[in-house]
mmCIF file of C-alpha atoms in Angstrom:
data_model
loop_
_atom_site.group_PDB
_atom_site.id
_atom_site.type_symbol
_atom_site.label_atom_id
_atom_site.label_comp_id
_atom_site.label_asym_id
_atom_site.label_seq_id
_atom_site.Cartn_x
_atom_site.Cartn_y
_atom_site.Cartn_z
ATOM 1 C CA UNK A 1174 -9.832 33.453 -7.968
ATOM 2 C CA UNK A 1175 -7.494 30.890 -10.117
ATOM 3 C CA UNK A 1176 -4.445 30.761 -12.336
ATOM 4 C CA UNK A 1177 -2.084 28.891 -14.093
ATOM 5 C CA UNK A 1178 1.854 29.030 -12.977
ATOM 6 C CA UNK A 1179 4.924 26.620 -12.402
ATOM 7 C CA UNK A 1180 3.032 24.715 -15.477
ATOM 8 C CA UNK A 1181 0.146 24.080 -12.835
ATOM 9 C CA UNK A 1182 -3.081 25.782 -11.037
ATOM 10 C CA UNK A 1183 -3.466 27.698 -8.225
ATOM 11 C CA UNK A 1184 -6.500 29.132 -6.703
ATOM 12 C CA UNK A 1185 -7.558 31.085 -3.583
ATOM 13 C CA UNK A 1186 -10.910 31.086 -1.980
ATOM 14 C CA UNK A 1187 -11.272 33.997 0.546
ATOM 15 C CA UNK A 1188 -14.946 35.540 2.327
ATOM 16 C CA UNK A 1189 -17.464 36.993 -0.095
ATOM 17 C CA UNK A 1190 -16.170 40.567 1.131
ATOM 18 C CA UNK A 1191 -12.554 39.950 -0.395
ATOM 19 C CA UNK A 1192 -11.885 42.092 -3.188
ATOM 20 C CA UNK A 1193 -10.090 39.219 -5.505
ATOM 21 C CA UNK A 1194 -9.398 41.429 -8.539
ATOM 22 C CA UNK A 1195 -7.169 43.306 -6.461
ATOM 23 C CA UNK A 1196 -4.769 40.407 -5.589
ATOM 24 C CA UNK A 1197 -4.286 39.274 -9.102
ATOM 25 C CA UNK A 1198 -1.530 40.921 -10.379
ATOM 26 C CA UNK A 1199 0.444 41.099 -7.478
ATOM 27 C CA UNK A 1200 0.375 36.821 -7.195
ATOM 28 C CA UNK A 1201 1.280 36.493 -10.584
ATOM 29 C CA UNK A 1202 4.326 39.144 -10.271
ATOM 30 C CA UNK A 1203 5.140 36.915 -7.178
ATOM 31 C CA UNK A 1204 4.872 33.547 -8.894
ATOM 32 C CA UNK A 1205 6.279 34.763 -12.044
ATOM 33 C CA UNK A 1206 9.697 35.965 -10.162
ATOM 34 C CA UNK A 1207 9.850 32.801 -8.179
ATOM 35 C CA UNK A 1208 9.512 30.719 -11.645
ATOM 36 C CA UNK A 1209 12.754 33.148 -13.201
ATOM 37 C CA UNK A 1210 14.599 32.209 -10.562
ATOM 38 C CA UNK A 1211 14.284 28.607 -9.822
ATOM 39 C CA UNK A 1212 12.750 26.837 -12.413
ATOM 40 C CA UNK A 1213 14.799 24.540 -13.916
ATOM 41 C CA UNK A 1214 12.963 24.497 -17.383
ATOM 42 C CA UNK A 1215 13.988 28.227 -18.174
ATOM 43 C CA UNK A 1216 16.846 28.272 -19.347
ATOM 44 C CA UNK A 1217 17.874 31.770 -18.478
ATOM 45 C CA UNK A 1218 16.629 31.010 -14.832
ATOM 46 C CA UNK A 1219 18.921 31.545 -11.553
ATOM 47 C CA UNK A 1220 19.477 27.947 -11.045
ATOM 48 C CA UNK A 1221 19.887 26.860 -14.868
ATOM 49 C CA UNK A 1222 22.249 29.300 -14.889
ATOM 50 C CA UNK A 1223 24.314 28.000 -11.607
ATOM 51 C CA UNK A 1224 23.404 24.431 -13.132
ATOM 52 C CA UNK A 1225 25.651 25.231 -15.956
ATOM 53 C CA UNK A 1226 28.202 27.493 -14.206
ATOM 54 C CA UNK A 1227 31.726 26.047 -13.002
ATOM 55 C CA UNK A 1228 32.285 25.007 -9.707
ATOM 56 C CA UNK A 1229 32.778 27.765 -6.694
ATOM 57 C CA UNK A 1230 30.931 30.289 -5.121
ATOM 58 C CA UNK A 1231 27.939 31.726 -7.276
ATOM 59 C CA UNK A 1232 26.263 35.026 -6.089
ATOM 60 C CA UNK A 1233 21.793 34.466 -6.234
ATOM 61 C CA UNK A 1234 19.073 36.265 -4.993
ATOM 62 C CA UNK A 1235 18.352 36.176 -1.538
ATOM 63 C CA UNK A 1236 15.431 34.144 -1.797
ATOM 64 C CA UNK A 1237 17.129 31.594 -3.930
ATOM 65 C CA UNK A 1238 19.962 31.188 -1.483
ATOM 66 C CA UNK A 1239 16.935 30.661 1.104
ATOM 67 C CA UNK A 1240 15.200 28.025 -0.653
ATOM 68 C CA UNK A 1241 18.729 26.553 -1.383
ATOM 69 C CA UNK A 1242 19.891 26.424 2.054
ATOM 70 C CA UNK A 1243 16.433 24.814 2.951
ATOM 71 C CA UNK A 1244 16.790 22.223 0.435
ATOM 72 C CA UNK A 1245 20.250 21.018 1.808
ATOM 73 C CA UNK A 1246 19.582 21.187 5.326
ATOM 74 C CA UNK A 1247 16.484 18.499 4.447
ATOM 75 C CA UNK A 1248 19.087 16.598 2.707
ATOM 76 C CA UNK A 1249 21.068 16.113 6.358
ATOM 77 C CA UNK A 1250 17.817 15.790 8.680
ATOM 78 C CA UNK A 1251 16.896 12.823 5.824
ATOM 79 C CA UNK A 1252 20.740 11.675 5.350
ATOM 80 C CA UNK A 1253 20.278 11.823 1.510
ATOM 81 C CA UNK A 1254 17.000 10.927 1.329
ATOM 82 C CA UNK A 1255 16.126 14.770 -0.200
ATOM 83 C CA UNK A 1256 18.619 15.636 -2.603
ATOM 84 C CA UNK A 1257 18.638 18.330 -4.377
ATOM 85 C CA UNK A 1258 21.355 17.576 -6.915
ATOM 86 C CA UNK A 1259 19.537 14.268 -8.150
ATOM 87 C CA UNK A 1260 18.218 16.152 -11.168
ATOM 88 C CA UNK A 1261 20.221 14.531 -13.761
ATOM 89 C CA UNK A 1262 18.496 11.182 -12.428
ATOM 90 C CA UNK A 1263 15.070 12.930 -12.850
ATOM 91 C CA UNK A 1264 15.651 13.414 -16.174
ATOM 92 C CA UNK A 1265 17.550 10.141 -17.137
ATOM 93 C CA UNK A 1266 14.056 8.556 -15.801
ATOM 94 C CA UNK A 1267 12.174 10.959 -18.424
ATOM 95 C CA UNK A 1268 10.645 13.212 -15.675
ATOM 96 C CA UNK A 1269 13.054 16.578 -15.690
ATOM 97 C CA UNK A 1270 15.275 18.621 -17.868
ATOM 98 C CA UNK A 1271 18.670 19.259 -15.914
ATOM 99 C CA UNK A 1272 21.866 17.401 -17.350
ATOM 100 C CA UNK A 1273 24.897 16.759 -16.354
ATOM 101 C CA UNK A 1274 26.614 14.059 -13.916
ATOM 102 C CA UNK A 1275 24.287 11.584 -12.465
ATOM 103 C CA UNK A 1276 26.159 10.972 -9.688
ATOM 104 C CA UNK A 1277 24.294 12.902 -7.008
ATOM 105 C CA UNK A 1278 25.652 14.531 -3.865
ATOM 106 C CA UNK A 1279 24.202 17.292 -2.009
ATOM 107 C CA UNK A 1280 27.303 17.433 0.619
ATOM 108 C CA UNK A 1281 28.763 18.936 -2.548
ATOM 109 C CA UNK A 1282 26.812 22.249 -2.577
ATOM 110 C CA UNK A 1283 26.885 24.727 0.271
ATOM 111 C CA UNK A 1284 25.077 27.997 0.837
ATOM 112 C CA UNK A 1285 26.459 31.186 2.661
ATOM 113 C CA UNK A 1286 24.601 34.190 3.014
ATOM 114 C CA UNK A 1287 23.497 35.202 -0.941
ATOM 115 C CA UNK A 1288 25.551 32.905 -2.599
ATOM 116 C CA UNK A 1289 25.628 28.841 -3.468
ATOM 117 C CA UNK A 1290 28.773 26.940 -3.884
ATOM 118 C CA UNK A 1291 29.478 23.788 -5.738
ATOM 119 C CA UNK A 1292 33.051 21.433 -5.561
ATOM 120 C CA UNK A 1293 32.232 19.762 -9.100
ATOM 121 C CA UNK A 1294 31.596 21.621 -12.317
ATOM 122 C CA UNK A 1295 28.792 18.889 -12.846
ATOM 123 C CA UNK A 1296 26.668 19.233 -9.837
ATOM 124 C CA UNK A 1297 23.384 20.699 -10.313
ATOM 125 C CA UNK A 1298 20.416 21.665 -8.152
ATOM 126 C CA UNK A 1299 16.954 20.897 -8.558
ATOM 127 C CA UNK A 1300 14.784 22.757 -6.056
ATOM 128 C CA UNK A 1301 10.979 21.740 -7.665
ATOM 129 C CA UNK A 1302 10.710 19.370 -4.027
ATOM 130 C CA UNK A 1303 10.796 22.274 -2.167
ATOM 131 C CA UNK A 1304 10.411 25.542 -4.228
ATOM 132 C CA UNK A 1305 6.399 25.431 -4.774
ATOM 133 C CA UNK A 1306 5.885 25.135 -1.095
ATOM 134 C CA UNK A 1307 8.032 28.411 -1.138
ATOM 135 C CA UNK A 1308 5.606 29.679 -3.329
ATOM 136 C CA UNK A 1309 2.857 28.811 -1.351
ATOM 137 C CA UNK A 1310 4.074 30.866 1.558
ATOM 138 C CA UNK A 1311 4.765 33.669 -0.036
ATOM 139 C CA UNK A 1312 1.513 33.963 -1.482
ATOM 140 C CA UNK A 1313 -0.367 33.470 2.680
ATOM 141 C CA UNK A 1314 2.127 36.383 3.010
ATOM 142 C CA UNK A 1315 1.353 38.412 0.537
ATOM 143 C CA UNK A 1316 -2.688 37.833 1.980
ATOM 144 C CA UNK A 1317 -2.163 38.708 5.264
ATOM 145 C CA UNK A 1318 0.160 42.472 4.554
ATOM 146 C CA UNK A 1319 -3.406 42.649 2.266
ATOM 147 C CA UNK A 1320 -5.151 42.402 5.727
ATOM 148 C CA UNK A 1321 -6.934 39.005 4.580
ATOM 149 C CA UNK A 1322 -7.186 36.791 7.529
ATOM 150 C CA UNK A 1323 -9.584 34.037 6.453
ATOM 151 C CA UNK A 1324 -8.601 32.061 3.595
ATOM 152 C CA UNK A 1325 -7.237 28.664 1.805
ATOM 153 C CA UNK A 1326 -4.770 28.653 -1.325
ATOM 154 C CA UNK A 1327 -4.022 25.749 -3.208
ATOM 155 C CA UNK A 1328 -0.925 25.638 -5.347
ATOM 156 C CA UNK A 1329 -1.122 22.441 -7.343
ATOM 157 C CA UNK A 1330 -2.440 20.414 -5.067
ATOM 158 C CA UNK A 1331 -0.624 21.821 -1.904
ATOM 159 C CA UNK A 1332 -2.894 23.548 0.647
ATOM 160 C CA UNK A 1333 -2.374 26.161 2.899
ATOM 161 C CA UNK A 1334 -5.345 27.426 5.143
ATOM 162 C CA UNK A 1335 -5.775 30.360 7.642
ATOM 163 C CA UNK A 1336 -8.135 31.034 10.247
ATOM 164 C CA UNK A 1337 -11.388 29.567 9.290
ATOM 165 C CA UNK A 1338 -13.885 29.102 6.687
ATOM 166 C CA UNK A 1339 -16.749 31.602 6.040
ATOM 167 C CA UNK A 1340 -19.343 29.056 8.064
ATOM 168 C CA UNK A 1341 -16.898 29.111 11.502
ATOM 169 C CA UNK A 1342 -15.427 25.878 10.765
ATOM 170 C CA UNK A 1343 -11.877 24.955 9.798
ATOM 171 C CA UNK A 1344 -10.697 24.090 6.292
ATOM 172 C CA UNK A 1345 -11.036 21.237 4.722
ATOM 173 C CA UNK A 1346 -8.989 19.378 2.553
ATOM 174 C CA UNK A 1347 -9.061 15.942 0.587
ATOM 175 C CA UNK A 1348 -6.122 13.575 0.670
ATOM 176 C CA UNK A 1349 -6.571 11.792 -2.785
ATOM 177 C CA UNK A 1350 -6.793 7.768 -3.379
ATOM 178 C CA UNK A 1351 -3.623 7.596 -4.758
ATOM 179 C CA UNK A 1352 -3.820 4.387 -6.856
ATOM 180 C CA UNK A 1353 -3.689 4.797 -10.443
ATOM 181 C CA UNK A 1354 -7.233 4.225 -11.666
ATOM 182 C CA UNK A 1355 -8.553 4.724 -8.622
ATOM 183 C CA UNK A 1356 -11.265 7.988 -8.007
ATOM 184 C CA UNK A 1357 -12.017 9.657 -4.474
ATOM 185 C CA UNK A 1358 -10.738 11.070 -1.589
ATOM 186 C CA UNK A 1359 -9.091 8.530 0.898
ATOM 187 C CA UNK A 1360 -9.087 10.963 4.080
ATOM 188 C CA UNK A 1361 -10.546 14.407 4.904
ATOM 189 C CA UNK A 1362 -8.776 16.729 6.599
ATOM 190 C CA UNK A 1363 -9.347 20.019 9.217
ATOM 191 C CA UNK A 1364 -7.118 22.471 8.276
ATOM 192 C CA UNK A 1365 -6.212 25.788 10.625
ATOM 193 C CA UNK A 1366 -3.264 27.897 10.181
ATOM 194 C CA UNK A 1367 -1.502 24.592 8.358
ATOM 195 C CA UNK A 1368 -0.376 23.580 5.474
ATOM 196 C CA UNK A 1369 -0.583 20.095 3.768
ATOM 197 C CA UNK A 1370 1.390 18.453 0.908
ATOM 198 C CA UNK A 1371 1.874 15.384 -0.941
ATOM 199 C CA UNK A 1372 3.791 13.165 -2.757
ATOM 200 C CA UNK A 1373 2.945 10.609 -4.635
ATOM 201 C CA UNK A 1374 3.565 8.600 -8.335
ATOM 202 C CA UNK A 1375 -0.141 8.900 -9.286
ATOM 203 C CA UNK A 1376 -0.292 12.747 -10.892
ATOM 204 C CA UNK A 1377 3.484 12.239 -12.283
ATOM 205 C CA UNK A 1378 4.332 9.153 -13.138
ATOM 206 C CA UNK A 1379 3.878 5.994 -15.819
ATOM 207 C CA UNK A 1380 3.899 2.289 -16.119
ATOM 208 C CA UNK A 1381 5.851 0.490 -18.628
ATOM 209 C CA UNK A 1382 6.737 -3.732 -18.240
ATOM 210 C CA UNK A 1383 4.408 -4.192 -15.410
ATOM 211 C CA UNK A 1384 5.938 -1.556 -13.228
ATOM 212 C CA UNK A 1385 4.820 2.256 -12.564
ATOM 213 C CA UNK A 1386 7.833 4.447 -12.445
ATOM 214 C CA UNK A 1387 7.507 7.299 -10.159
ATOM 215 C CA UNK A 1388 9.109 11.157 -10.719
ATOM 216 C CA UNK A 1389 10.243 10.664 -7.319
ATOM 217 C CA UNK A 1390 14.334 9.501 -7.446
ATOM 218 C CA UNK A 1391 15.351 7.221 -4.838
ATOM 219 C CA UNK A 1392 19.153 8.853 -4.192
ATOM 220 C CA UNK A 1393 20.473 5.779 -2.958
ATOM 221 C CA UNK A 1394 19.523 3.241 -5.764
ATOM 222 C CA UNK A 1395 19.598 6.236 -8.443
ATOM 223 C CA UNK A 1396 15.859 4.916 -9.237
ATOM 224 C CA UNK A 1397 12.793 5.769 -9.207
ATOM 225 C CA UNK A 1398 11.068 4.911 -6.024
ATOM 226 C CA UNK A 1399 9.995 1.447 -5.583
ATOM 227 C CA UNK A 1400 7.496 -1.008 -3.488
ATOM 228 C CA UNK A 1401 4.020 -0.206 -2.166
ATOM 229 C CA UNK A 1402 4.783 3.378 -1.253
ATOM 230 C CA UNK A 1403 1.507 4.811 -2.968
ATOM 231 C CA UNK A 1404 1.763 8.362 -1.140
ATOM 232 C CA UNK A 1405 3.488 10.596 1.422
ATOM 233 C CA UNK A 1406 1.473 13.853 2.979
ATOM 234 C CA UNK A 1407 2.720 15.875 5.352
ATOM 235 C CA UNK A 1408 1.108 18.427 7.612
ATOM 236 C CA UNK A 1409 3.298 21.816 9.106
ATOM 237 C CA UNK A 1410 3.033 25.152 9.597
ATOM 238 C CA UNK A 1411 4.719 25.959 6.480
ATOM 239 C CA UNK A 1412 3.984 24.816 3.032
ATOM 240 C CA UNK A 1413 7.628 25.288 1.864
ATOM 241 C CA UNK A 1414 8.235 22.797 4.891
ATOM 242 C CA UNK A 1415 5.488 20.098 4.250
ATOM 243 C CA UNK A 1416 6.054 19.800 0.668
ATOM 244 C CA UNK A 1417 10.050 18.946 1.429
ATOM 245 C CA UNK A 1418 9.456 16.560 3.385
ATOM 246 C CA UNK A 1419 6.595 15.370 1.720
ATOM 247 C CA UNK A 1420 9.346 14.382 -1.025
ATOM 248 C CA UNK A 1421 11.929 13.438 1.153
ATOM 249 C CA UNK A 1422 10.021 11.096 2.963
ATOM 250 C CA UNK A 1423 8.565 9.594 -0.424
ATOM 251 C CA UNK A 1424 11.793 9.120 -1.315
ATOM 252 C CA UNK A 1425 12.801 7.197 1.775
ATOM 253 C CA UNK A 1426 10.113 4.498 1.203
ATOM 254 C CA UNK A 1427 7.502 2.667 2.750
ATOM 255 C CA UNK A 1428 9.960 0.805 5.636
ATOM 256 C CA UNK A 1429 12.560 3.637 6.274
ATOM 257 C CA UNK A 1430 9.845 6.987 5.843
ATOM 258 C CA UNK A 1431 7.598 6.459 8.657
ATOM 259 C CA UNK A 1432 11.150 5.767 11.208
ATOM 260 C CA UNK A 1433 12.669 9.098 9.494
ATOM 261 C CA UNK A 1434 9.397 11.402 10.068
ATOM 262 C CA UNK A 1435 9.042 9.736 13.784
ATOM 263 C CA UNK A 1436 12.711 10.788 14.121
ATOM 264 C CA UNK A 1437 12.416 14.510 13.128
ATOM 265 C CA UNK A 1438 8.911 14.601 14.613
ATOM 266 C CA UNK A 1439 6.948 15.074 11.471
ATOM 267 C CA UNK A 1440 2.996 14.562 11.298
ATOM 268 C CA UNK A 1441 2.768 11.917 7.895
ATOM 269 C CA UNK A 1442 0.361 9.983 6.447
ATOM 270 C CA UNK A 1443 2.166 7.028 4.548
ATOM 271 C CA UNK A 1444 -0.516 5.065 2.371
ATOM 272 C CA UNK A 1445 0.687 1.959 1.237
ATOM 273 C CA UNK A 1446 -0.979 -0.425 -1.599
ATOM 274 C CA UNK A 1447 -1.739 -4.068 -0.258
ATOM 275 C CA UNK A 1448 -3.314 -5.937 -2.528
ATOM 276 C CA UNK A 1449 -6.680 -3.999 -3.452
ATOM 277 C CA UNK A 1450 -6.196 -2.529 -0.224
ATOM 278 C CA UNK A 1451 -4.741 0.773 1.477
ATOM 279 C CA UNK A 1452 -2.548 0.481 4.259
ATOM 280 C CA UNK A 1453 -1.962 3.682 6.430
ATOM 281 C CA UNK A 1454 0.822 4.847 8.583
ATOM 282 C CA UNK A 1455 0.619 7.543 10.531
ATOM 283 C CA UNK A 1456 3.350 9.838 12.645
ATOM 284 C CA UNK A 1457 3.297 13.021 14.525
ATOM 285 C CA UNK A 1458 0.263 14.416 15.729
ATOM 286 C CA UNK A 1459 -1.382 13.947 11.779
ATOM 287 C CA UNK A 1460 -4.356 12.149 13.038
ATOM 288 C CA UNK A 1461 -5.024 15.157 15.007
ATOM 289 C CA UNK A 1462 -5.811 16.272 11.988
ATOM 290 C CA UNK A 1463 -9.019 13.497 10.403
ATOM 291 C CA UNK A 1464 -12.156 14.060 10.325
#
């Protein structure tokens, strides 16, 4: 079973025995509501709204606020690395569509219970690093209150897999060759109860003057992400988890990444271009993970 949302696929492959029909409508409701609320491309959305709102306390829904507070807790554990209010940067670099100041600082938003604070009238928040991992949970929710207990979703590219597949053996999932031009899978993956994300400059991204330009904002230089960083994945129980730091630690770069994942004990796999080459990194317990 497949679909389009968040301006991207998702698909779900279950045991013969699943009745997929009967999931459809309640994932798009799901995905649908997510998109109203924190996509930064409606304009009528929850956070385009706060985006444009003066500065204070500003009452969301709860989920929001969740997905919110997750985002700027990342951006402490990374010291900046995440930020959430770098969206004006995102789209001065021709990737996003949030205006407004381009000075980013994440200490200036806070969350309480339902409702999201700002000090500035021009801070914004972007939550697309974080917010389709949300997504991605929900919807391994939503399959097991259906009673599904075997399955693997993949929301644009981010996986998350329960139980095992119909043969008896775990998931398995591809971590792409993320060179531009480049066609394959670089590592395989066994995948139980876990989900996997990645960033990278390859899918989102363009080269102009003999440099590739990446969606991913460096906070620090107000840039896009630079050196031989090709791609960041990230391996956790949660999807909404891996794909945050997936981007934060993308956005940390090649030398200070793998020292910030060892620090908060993440399981990365930093690929790195040399030459015509790949050179890997790897942290936590992700090689646990290779075939």
């Amino acid at each position: 079973m497949a679909g389009r949302a968040f301006g991207t696929r998702w698909s779900i492959t279950l045991p013969r025995s699943s009745d997929l029909e009967r999931l459809r409508e309640p994932i798009g409701n799901l995905l649908d509501r997510i998109d109203r609320r924190m996509s930064p491309w409606r304009e009528e959305s929850e956070i385009s709204r706060f985006n444009r709102s003066a500065s204070g306390p500003h009452p969301v829904a709860a989920e929001t606020a969740f997905v919110a507070s997750a985002a700027v807790a990342l951006s402490a554990a990374t010291r900046g690395a995440f930020d959430p209010t770098v969206g004006p940067l995102v789209a001065r670099w021709g990737f996003g569509p949030i205006s407004g100041n381009e000075v980013p600082e994440w200490g200036g938003v806070a969350v309480q219970g339902d409702t999201i604070s700002k000090q500035r009238d021009d801070l914004t928040l972007d939550l697309c690093g974080i917010a389709k991992g949300y997504a991605l949970d929900r919807i391994v929710s939503l399959l097991l209150d259906a009673g599904e207990r075997n399955f693997l979703v993949d929301l644009g590219g981010e996986l998350a897999a329960r139980g095992r597949h119909p043969s008896g053996r775990p998931w398995r999932a591809g971590v792409e060759d993320p060179r531009a031009g480049q066609a394959g899978i670089h590592a395989v993956l066994n995948l139980t109860d876990r989900a996997v994300a990645t960033s990278g400059s390859r899918a989102n991204g363009y080269a102009l003057g003999g440099r590739r330009y990446s969606h991913i904002i460096d906070p620090h230089t107000r840039e896009p992400v630079e050196g031989g960083l090709a791609s960041v994945s990230v391996i956790d129980e949660d999807a909404m988890t891996a794909d945050g730091w997936a981007t934060a630690l993308m956005a940390a770069g090649g030398r200070r990444g793998p020292a910030v994942a060892r620090e908060n004990g993440i399981s990365a796999l930093f690929l790195t271009r040399n030459g015509n080459e790949l050179d890997r990194i790897l942290t936590g317990s992700f090689r646990d993970y290779l075939v």
